[in-house]
Structures are given as structure tokens and as C-alpha cells.
Short mmCIF file of C-alpha atoms and ligand atoms in Angstrom, two decimals:
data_model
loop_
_atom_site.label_atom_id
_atom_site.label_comp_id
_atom_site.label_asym_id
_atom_site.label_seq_id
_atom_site.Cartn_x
_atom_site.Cartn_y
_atom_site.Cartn_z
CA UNK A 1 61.11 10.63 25.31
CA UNK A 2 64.20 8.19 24.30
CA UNK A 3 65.20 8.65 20.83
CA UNK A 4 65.96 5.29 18.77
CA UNK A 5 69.37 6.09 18.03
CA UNK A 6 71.22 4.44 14.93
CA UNK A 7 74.17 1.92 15.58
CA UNK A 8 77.43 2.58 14.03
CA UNK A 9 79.52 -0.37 13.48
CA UNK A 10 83.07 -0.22 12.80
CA UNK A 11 84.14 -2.18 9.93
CA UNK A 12 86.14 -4.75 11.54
CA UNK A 13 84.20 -5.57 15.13
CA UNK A 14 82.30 -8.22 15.27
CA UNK A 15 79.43 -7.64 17.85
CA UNK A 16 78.77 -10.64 19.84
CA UNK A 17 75.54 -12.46 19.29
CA UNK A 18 73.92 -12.10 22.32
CA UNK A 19 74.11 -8.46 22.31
CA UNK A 20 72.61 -8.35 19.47
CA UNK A 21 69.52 -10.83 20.34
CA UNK A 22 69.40 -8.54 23.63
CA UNK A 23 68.99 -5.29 21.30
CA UNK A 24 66.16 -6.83 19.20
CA UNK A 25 64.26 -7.84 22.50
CA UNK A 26 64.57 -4.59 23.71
CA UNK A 27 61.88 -3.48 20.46
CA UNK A 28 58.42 -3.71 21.53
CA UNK A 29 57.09 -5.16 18.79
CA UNK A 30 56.50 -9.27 17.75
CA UNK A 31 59.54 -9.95 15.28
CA UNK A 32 60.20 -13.62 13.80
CA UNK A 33 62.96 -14.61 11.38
CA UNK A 34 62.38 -16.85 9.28
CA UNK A 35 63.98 -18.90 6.06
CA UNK A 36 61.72 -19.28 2.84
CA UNK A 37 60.14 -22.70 4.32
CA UNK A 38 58.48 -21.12 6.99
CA UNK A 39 60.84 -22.23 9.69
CA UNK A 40 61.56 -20.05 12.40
CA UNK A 41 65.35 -19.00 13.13
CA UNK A 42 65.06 -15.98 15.17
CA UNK A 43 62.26 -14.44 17.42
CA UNK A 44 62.79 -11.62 19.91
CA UNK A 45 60.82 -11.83 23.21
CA UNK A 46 57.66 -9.91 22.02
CA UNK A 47 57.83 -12.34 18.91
CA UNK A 48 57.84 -15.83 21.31
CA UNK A 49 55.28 -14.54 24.07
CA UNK A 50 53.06 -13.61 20.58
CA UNK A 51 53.37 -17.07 19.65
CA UNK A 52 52.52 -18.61 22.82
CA UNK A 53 49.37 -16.86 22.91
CA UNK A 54 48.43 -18.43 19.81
CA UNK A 55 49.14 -21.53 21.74
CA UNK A 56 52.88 -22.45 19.69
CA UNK A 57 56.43 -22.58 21.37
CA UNK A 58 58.98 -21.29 20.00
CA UNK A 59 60.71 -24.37 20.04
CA UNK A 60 58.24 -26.09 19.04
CA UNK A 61 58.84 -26.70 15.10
CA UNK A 62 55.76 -24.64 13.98
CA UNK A 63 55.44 -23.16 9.79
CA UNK A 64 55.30 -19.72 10.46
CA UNK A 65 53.11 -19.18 7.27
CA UNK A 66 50.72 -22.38 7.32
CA UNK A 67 50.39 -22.69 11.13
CA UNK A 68 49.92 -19.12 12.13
CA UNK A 69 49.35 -16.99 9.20
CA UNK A 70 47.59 -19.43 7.36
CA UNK A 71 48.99 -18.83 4.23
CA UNK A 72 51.09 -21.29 2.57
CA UNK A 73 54.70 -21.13 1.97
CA UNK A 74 54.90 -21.59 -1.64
CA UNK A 75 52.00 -18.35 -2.03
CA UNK A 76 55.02 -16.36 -0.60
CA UNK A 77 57.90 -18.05 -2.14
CA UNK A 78 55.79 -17.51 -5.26
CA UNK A 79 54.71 -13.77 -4.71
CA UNK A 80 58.93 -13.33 -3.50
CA UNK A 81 59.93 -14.78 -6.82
CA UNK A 82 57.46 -12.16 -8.39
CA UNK A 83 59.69 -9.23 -7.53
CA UNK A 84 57.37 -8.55 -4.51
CA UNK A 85 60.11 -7.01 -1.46
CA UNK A 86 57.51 -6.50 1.27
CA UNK A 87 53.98 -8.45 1.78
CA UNK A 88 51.45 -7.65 3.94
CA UNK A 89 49.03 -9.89 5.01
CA UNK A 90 46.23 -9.88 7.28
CA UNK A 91 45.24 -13.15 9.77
CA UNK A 92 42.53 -13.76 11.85
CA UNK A 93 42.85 -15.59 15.14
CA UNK A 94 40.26 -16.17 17.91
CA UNK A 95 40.80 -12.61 19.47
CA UNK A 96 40.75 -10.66 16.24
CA UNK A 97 42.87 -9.64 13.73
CA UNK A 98 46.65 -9.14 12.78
CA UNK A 99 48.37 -7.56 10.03
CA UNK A 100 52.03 -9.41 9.30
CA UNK A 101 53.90 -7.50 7.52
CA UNK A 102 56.74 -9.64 5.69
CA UNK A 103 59.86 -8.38 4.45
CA UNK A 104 62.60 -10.14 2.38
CA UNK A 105 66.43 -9.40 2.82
CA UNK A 106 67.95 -11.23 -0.31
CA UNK A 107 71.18 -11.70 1.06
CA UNK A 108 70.12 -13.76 3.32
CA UNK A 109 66.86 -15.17 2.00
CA UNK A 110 65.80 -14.72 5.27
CA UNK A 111 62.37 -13.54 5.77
CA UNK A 112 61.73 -10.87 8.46
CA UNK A 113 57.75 -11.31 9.99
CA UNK A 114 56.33 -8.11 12.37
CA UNK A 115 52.91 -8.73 13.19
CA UNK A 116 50.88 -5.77 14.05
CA UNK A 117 47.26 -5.36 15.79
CA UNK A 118 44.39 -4.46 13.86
CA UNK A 119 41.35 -3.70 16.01
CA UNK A 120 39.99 -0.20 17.49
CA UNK A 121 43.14 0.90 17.94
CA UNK A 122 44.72 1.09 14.78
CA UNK A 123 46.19 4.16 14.37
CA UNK A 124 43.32 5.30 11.20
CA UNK A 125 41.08 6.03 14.35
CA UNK A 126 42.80 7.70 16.61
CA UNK A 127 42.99 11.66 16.62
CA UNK A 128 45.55 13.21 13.91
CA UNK A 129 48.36 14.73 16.31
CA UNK A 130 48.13 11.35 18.28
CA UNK A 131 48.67 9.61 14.17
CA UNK A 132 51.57 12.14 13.74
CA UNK A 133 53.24 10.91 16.91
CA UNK A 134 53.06 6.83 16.32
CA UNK A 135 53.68 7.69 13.09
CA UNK A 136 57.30 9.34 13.93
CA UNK A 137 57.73 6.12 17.01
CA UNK A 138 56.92 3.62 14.07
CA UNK A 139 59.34 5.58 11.78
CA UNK A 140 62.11 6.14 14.57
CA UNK A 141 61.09 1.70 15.94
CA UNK A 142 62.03 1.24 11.88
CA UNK A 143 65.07 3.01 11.49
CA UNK A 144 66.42 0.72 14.75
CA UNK A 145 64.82 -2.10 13.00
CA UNK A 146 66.84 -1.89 10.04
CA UNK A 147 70.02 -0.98 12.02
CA UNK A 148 69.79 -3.83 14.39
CA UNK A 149 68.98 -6.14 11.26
CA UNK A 150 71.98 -5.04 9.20
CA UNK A 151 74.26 -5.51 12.22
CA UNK A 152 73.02 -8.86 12.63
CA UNK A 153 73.62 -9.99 9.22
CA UNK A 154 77.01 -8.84 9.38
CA UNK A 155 77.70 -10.83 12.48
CA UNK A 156 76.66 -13.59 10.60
CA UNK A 157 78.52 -13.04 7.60
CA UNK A 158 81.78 -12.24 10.21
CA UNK A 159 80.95 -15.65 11.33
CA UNK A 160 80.40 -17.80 8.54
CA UNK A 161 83.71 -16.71 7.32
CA UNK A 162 85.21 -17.66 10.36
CA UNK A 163 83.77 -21.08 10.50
CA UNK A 164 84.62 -21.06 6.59
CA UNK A 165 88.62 -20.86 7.29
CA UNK A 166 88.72 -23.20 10.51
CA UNK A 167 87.05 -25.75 8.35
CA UNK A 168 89.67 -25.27 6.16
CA UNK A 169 92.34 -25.66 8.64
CA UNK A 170 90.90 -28.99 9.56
CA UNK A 171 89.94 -30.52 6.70
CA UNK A 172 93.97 -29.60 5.78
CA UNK A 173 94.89 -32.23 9.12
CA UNK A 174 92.94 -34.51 7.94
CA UNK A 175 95.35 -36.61 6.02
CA UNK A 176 98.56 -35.83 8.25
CA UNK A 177 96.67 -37.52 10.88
CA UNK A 178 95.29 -40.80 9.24
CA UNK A 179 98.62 -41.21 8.17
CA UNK A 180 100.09 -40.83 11.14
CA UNK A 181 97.52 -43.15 12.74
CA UNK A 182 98.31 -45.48 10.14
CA UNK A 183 102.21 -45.65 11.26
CA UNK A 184 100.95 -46.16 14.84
CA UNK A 185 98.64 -49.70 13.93
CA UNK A 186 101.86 -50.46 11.84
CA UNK A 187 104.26 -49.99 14.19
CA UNK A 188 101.97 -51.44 17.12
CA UNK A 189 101.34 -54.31 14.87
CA UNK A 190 104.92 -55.73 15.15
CA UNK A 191 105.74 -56.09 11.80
CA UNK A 192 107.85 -53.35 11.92
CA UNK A 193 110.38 -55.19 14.24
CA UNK A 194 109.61 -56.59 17.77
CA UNK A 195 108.26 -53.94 20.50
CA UNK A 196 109.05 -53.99 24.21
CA UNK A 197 106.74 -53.74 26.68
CA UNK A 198 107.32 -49.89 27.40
CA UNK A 199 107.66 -49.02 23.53
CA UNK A 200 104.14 -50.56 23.30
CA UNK A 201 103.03 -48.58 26.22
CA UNK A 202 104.44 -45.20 25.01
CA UNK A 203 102.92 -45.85 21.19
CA UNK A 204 99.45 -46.92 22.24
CA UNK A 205 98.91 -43.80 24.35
CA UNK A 206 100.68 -41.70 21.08
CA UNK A 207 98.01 -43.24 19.34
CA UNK A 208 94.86 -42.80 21.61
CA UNK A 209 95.73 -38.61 21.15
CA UNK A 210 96.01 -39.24 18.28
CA UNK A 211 92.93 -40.69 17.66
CA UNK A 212 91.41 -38.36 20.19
CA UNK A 213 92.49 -35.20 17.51
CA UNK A 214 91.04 -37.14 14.73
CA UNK A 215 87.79 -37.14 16.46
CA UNK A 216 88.14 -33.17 17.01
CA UNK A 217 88.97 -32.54 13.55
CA UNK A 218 85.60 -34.77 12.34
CA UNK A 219 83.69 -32.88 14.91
CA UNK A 220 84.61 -29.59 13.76
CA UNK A 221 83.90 -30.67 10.08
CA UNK A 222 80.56 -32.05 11.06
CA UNK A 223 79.80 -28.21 12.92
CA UNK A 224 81.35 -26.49 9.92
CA UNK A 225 79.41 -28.83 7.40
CA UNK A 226 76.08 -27.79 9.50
CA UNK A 227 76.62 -24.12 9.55
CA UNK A 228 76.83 -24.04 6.10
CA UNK A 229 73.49 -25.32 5.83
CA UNK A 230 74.71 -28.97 4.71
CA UNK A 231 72.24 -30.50 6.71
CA UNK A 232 70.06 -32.98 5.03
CA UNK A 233 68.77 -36.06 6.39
CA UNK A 234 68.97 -39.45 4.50
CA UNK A 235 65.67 -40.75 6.03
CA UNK A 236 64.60 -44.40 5.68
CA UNK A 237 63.01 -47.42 7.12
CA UNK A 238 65.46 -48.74 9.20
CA UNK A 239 65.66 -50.67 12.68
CA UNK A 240 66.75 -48.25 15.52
CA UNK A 241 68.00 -51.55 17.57
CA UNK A 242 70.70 -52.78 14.73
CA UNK A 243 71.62 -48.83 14.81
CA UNK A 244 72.31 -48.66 18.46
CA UNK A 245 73.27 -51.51 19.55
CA UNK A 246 75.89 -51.44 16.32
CA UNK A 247 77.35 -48.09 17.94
CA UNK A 248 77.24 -50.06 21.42
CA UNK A 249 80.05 -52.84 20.22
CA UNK A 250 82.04 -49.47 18.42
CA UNK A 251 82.61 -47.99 22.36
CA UNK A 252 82.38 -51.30 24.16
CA UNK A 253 86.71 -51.13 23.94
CA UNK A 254 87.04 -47.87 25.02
CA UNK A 255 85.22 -48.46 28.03
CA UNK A 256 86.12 -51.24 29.05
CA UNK A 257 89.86 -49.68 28.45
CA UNK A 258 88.70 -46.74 31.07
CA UNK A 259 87.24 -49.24 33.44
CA UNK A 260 83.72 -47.86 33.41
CA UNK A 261 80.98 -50.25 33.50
CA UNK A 262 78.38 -50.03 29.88
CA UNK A 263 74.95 -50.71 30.16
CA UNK A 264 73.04 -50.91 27.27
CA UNK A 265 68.96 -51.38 27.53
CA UNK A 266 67.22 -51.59 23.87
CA UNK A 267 63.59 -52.21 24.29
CA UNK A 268 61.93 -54.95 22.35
CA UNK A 269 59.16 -53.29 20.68
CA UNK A 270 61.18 -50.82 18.96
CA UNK A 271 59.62 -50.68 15.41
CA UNK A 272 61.09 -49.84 12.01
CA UNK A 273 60.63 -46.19 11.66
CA UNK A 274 62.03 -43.53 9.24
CA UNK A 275 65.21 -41.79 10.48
CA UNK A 276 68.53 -41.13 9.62
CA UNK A 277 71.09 -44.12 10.67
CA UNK A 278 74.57 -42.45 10.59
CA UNK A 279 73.41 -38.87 11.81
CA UNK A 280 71.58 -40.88 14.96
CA UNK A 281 74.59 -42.78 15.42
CA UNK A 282 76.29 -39.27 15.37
CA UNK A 283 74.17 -37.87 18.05
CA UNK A 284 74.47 -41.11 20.54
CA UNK A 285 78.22 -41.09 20.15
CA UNK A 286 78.81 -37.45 21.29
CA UNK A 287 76.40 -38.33 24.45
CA UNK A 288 78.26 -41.61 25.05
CA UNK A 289 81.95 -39.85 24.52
CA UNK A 290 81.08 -37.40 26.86
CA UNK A 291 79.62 -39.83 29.54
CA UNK A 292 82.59 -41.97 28.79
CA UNK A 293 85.07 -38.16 28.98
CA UNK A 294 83.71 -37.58 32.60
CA UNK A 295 83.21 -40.66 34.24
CA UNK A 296 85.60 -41.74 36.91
CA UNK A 297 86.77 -45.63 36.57
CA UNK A 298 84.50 -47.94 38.00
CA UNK A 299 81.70 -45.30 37.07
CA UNK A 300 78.69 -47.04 35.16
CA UNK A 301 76.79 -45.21 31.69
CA UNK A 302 73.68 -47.01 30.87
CA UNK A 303 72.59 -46.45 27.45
CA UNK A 304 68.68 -46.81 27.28
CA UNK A 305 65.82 -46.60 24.09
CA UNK A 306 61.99 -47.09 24.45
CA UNK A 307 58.72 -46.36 23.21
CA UNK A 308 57.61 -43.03 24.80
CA UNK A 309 54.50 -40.49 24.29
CA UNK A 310 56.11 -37.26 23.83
CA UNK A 311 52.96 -34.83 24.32
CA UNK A 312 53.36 -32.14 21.74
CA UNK A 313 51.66 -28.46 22.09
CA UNK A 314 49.99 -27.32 19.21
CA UNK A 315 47.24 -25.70 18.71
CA UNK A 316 45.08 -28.41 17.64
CA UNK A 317 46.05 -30.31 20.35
CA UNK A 318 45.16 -27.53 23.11
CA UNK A 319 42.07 -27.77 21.68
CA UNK A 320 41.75 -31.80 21.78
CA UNK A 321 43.66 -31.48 25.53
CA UNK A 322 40.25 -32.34 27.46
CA UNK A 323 39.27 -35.19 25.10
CA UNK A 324 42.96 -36.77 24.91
CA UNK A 325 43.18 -37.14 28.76
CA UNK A 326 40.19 -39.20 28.29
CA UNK A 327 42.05 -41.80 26.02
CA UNK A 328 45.40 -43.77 26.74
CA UNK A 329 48.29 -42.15 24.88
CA UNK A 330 49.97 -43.97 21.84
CA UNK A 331 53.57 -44.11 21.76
CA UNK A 332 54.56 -41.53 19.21
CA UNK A 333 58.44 -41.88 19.73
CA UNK A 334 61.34 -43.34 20.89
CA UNK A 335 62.79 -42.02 23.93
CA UNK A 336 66.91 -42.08 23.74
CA UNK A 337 69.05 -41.55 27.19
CA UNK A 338 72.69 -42.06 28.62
CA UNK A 339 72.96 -41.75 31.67
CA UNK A 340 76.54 -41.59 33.79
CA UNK A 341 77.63 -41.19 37.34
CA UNK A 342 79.95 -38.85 36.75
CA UNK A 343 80.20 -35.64 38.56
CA UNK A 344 76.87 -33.74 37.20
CA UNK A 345 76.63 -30.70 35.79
CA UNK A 346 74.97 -27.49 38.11
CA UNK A 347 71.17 -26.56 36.91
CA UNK A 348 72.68 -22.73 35.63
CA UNK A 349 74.66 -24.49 33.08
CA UNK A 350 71.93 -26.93 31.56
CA UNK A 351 70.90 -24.86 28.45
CA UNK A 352 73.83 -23.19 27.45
CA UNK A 353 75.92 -26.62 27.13
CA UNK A 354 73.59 -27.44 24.09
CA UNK A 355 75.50 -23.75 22.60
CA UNK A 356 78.10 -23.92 20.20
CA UNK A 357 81.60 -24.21 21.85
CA UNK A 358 80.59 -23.75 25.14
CA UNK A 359 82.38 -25.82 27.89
CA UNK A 360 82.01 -25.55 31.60
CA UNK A 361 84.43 -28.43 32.14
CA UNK A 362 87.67 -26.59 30.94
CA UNK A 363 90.21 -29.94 32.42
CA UNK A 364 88.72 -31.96 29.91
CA UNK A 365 89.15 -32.37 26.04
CA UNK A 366 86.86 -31.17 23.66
CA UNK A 367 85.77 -27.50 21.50
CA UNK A 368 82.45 -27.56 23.01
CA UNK A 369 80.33 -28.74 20.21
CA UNK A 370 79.32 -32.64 20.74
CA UNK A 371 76.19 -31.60 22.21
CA UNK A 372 75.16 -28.82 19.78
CA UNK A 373 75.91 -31.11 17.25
CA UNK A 374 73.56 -33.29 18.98
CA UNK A 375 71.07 -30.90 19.16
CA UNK A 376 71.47 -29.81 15.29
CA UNK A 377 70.90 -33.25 14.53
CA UNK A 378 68.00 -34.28 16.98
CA UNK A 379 65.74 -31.02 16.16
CA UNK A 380 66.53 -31.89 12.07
CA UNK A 381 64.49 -35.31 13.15
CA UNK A 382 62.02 -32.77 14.29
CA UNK A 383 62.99 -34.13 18.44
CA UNK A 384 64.19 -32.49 21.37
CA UNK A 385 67.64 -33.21 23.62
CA UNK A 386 67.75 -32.02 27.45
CA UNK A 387 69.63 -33.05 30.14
CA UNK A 388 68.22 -33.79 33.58
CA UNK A 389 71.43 -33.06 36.32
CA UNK A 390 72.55 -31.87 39.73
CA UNK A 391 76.49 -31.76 40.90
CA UNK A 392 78.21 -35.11 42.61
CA UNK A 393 74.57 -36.96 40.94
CA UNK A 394 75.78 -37.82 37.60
CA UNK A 395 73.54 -36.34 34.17
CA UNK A 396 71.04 -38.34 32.32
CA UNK A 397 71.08 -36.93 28.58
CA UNK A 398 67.97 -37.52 27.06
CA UNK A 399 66.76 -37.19 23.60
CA UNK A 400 62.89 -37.56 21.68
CA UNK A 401 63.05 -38.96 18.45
CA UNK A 402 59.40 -38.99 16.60
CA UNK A 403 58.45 -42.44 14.89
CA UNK A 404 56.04 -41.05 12.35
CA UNK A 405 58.88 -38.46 10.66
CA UNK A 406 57.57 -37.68 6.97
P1 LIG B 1 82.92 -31.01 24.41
O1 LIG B 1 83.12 -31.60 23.06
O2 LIG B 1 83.85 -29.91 24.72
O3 LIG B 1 82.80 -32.03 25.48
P2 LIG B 1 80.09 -30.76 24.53
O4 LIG B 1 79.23 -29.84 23.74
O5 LIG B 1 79.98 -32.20 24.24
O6 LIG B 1 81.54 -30.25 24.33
O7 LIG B 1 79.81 -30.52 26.07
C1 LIG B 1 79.75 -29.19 26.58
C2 LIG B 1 80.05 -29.18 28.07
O8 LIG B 1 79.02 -29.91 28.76
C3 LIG B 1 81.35 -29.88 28.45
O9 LIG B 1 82.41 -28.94 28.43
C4 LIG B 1 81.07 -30.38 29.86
O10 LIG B 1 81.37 -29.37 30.78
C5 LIG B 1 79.55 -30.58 29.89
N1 LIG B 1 79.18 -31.99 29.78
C6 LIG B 1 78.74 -32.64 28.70
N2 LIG B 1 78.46 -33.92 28.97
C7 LIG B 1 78.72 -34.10 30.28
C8 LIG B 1 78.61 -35.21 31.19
N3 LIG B 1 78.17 -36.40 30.78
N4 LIG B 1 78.97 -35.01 32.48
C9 LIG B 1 79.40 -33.81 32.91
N5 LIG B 1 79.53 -32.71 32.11
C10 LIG B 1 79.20 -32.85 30.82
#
């Protein structure tokens, strides 16, 4: 038999992320992160195929306490304030019972969720050497546990301090470079003294880079401002046509400049719903400066919103599947694409380009966060962002935002 053997991590590595997730799907029991709110942040592989059979995605934006343990979040928050480190609490389903046992790690203020089995074989019943044995697994499955859980948080620490000092940096060119933008508009403006045609040239491309870095310093501040947890959403009633079609005019110039035709399709019955102007604005200008980034000239983007039903798994719903189908769906959404004819993106790469600062494109500009960004921002409006592609087709970047957002 394999003994769990303890990880040893020298002081300075950092151990990438993945390897981590890898090591916590290698334990065989259902583990889910989450923060004090109930929201989920981390599930190994036993953890999501436990929530799908109780019918919930992990992507889907489920409470962990109030729509599977049925216990509200403020009971624990309460009982965590208490002084109370570990809770265990027992939840029924339709196939029996489950005991989840919750642990807090302060630092963090993460909560960590293993859900156990209780039925016939819980290990009261079973014969004492067999106890002694699952005893020593559960004791040896704990030690890696807590191993694999302190590594983790100090990848995460490792990394917050890293995105703490880039921010830094960039936040420091942040005035150099308005400044210098400044100069250019001056200096392009002519009052400075009369240009010739090649001076004009040569300072309008200076300042397109520059204005190109300006735009990579705001998106790293945006990423850095996100991983700090400064995400919060300024929702209000507010007309999802004026937002777009505002953001439409902003890029008309630059396309037209790159010779690549704009469509823009706003449906009419788009109502006044609550959402967050500036942070969707955010989201459809990284999909439109990407489409605009790889689009050949005389390439066309069309930039489409309409009323969609957006059929949403939960449990309640599996249960009210047979009598929905009967009934014509209600829009519940709006339904947010732009699409390009660029040169497509190849089917392997289609979820990790939603990663932060992943690129598969290396010839063209960018850090590789527009479309996390995009995704931070979307799943905050509790909606979903995917991108339908194939190479030499072009990519249709899609995105679900719900109208009835409390
Ligand atoms: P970046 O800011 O570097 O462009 P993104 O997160 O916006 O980062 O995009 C990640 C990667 O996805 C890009 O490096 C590129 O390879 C690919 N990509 C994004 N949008 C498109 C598109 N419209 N057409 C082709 N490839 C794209």
C-alpha cells in the first residue's frame, strides 16, 4: 500500500498552480473551497462529480451552504465568529445522508468543505481491525490534506505579492504616459509650429503605441484591482442599448483606421435591467479590441445583443425539466456576441484563453488578460463567456448576461 507522503516545500519555489489542483484531484475524497458567502472557489474532481450528482455544476454559481447543505451562510459565519474552527454538519439528499465536515483556515477566510457518506458503511459498523485500518488511511488522506492545503495557500500568497508589485510598477507609468500622450495631441495639434506631412505620419503612429501601452497598463490595473478582491459591481437600472451602442461610436475610429468593416446589431426589445454600465462596457471592449487585434483589413466584426433564454441547471429546475418543455421559454437574458473573420482560434485552445495571461497568438500585442478580465466581470453578473471557433473561420465570442440580477 502507497503511503501519503508529506510535501516539503522550499522556502522560495513557487509551485505552479496546476500542479497543485492536479495533487488535490488525485485525493479520493469530495473537497470544495469556499469563501464565507458560500461561493465556491476551488473543487477537486471528486468534489465537482459530487456536485453533479446532486444535480449542480460547478460552474454553475450554486451557495454551497443554502443550496446543498441547506444550512444558511450566516448560521456558519455566525457559529465561525463563535470561536468554532471545525463544523460538522449532517445533510440529507434523495439517496441518503452526508456528513460535511467544514473547516476554517483564517488566513485565508477560506472555508474548506469534505463531505463524507453516512449510510451502512460508516466505519462505526464495520469490524474493529477493518476501523483501525480506515482509521490510519483517513489519518495518513489528512496529513496530505493539510500539506497540499498549506502549499496552496502559499502559492497564493507567492502570487498575490507578485501581482501586488507589478501593479505597482504600472500604476508608477501611469502618469509618464498621459503626459506623454498629452505632448503627442499637442504637438499633432499644430499649435506647436506647422507639421509636415511625414512628421505627422511618424507622431501619429508614436502616439497609437503609445496609446496602445496605456491600454496595457489599465488592463493590468483592472487584473491587479480584481485579484485583490476589488470587485464590486455598481448595479442599476440602466438601458443596455445607450451602453453599447455608446462603446460602438468609442471604436468606430479605430476601425475604420484598420479598414475593417463594424457591424453593430442592438435588438429593439432590449429592456432596462440591473447591471453594471462601465464594467459591461469593460467586458465588450476587450472582445471588440481583440476582434479588431486579429482581423485582417477588409475583415468585418459584427457586434450583436438580444433577448435570449439561457436554460440554467439547478436542481429545482431538473425537477420542473418535464413540465418546462411543455411551456414556451421566457427570455431571461441578454445574449452579447462579436463575432470576426479573423483567423480562428483551434478547439484545444478554447478554455484556456479565458486563463490569466495566457496567449496562443504570441505576434500580437497584449499580456493575455482581456478575456479573463472578461470572464471576471461576466461571472460577477452571475453570466457565462465562451467562444464558438475553428482555424481560417473566424471566432464568435459570446457572452450571457441575466436580466433579473438582484
Ligand atoms: P491579449 O490581451 O493578450 O489579447 P486575451 O486574453 O484578450 O489576451 O486573449 C488571449 C488569447 O486569445 C490571445 O493571445 C489570442 O491568441 C486569442 N484570441 C483572443 N481573441 C481572439 C480573436 N478574436 N481571434 C483570434 N484569437 C483570439
Amino acid at each position: 500500500m502507497k503511503r501519503a507522503s508529506v510535501i516539503e516545500l522550499p522556502a522560495n519555489d513557487a509551485i505552479p498552480a496546476s500542479l497543485i489542483a492536479n495533487l488535490l484531484d488525485m485525493l479520493e475524497q469530495p473537497i470544495l473551497i469556499s469563501n464565507r458567502s458560500g461561493r465556491i472557489l476551488q473543487a477537486n474532481v471528486r468534489g465537482k462529480q459530487r456536485l453533479e450528482s446532486h444535480g449542480f455544476s460547478f460552474e454553475s454559481n450554486l451557495n454551497l451552504f443554502s443550496d446543498l447543505l441547506h444550512i444558511s451562510p450566516k448560521v456558519i459565519g455566525d457559529r465561525i465568529e463563535s470561536g468554532e474552527l471545525r463544523i460538522d454538519a449532517k445533510f440529507e439528499y434523495c439517496d441518503g445522508a452526508a456528513l460535511a465536515r467544514i473547516q476554517w483556515l483564517p488566513e485565508a477566510d477560506w472555508l474548506v468543505v469534505r463531505i463524507e457518506d453516512v449510510g451502512k458503511n460508516a466505519i462505526q459498523e464495520q469490524p474493529p481491525a477493518m476501523q483501525h485500518t480506515v482509521q490510519a488511511l483517513l489519518q495518513e488522506r489528512e496529513i496530505t490534506y493539510r500539506n497540499l492545503l498549506a502549499a496552496y495557500l502559499r502559492l497564493q500568497e507567492v502570487n498575490r505579492q507578485k501581482t501586488v508589485f507589478l501593479a505597482s510598477a504600472a500604476h508608477e507609468l501611469k502618469t509618464p504616459l498621459a503626459v506623454i500622450k498629452g505632448y503627442y495631441d499637442l504637438l499633432l495639434s499644430g499649435s506647436l509650429g506647422k507639421l509636415t506631412d511625414k512628421q505627422r505620419d511618424i507622431l501619429q503612429e508614436s502616439k497609437e503605441s503609445c496609446e496602445r501601452l496605456v491600454r496595457l497598463v489599465s488592463m493590468f490595473l483592472n487584473y491587479s484591482a480584481l485579484e485583490s478582491g476589488k470587485l464590486i459591481l455598481h448595479l442599476r437600472e440602466n438601458d443596455l442599448r445607450d451602453c453599447l451602442s455608446e462603446l460602438a461610436t468609442r471604436w468606430r475610429e479605430a476601425f475604420v483606421r484598420k479598414q475593417v468593416r463594424l457591424e453593430t446589431l442592438l435588438n429593439g426589445d432590449i429592456p432596462i435591467f440591473k447591471f453594471d454600465y462601465q464594467k459591461v462596457q469593460q467586458t465588450v471592449a476587450n472582445l471588440l479590441d481583440n476582434s479588431l487585434k486579429h482581423t485582417p483589413a477588409g475583415g468585418q466584426v459584427t457586434f450583436r445583443a438580444e433577448l435570449h433564454f439561457w436554460e440554467r441547471r439547478s436542481a429545482e429546475e431538473i425537477q420542473t425539466h418535464d413540465r418546462r418543455r411543455e411551456r414556451k421559454p421566457q427570455p431571461n437574458c441578454i445574449k452579447i456576441s462579436v463575432s470576426d473573420s479573423g483567423p480562428g482560434i483551434a478547439s484545444e485552445h478554447h478554455q484556456e484563453i479565458f486563463e490569466d495571461f495566457v496567449r496562443v497568438d504570441r505576434t500580437s500585442s497584449g499580456m493575455g488578460l482581456g478575456l479573463a478580465i472578461a470572464k471576471r466581470l461576466v461571472q460577477a453578473h452571475h453570466g457565462k463567456i465562451w467562444v464558438d471557433s475553428e482555424l481560417q473561420r473566424g471566432s464568435i465570442f459570446t457572452f450571457l448576461l441575466p436580466i433579473d440580477n438582484k
